GROMACS .gro file of C-alpha atoms in nm:
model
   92
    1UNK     CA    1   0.000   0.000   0.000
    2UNK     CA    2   0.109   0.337  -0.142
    3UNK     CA    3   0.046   0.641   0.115
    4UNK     CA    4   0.041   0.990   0.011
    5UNK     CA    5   0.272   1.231   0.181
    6UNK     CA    6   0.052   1.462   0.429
    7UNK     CA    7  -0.014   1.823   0.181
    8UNK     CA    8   0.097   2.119   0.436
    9UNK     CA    9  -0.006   2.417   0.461
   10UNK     CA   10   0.071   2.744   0.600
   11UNK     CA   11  -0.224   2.951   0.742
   12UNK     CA   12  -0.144   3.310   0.810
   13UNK     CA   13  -0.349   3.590   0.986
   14UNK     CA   14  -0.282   3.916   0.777
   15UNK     CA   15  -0.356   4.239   0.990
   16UNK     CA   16  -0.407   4.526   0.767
   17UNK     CA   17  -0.354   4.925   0.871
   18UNK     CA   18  -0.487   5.243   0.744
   19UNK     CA   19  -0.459   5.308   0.453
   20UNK     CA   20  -0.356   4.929   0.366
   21UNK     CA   21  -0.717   4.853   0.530
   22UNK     CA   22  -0.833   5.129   0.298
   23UNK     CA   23  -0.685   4.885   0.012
   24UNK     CA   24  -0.769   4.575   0.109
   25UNK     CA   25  -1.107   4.673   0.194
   26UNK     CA   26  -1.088   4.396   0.476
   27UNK     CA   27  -0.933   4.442   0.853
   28UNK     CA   28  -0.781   4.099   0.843
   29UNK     CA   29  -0.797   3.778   0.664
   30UNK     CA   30  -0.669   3.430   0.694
   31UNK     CA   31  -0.448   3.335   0.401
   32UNK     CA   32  -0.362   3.005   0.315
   33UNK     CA   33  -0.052   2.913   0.099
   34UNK     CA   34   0.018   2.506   0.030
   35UNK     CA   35   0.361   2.417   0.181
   36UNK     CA   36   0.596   2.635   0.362
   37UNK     CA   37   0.589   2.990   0.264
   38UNK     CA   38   0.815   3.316   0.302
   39UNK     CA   39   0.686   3.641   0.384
   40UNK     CA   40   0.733   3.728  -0.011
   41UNK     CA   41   0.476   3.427  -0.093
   42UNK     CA   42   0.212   3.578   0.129
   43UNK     CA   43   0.284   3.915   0.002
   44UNK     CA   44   0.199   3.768  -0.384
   45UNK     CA   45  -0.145   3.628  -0.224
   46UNK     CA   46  -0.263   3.911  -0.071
   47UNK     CA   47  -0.208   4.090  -0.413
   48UNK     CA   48  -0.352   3.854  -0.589
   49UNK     CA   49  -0.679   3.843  -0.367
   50UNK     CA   50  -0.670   4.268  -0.380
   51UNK     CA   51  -0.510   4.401  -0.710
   52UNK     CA   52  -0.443   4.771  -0.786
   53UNK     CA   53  -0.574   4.879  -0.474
   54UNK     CA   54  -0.344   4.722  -0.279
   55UNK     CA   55  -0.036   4.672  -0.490
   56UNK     CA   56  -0.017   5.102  -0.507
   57UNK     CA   57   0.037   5.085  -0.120
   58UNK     CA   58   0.228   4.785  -0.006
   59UNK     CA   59   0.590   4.900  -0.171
   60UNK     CA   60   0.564   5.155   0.088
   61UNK     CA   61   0.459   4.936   0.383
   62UNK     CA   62   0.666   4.783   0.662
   63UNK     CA   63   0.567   4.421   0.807
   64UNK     CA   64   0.584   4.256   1.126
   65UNK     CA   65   0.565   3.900   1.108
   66UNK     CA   66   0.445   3.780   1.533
   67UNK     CA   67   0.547   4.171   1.615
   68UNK     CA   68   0.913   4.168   1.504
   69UNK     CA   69   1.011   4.423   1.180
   70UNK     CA   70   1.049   4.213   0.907
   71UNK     CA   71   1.409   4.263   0.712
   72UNK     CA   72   1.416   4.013   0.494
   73UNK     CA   73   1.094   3.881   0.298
   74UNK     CA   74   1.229   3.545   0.245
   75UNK     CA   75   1.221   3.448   0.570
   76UNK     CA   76   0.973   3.196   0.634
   77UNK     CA   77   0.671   3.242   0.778
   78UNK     CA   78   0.540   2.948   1.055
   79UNK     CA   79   0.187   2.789   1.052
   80UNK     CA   80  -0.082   3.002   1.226
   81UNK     CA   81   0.173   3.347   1.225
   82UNK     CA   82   0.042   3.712   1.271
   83UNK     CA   83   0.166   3.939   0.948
   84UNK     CA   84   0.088   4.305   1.024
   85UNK     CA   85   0.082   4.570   0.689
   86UNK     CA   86   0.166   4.865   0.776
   87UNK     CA   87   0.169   5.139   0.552
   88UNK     CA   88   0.397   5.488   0.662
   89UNK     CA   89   0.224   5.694   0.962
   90UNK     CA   90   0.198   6.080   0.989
   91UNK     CA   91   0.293   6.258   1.320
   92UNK     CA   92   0.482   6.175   1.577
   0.00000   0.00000   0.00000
């Protein structure tokens, strides 16, 4: 008997902010990539759920993947993470 290896996939809780929430049109959303996935591959999703809207306002946003500034976007991103969007704040 033949078994199937087990398909994983990596859910991620996207967080938008102002004017990324403006975008998106959502406050948050549960992505879900097959196999393990980088901070670049949930990037692609989220355009690809949002379009225009969204792809004219995340080259200026910063992330935080589980609260910690995100540097490099292919680090990978563990099952059931927090990604925040956050596009640049006024004031101070």
């Amino acid at each position: 008997m033949t078994t199937l290896p087990e398909q994983v996939e990596t859910a991620v809780q996207v967080r938008y902010f102002a004017g990324a929430r403006a975008a998106a049109g959502v406050p948050e959303e549960t992505v879900r990539l097959a196999g393990p996935a980088t901070v670049s591959d949930v990037i692609a999703a989220v355009l690809e759920l949002h379009g225009d809207g969204l792809s004219k306002v995340l080259p200026a946003c910063s992330f935080l993947l589980d609260g910690v500034a995100v540097r490099d976007r292919l680090a990978e991103v563990p099952a059931e993470a927090t990604l925040d969007v956050l596009p640049p704040f006024a004031g101070g």
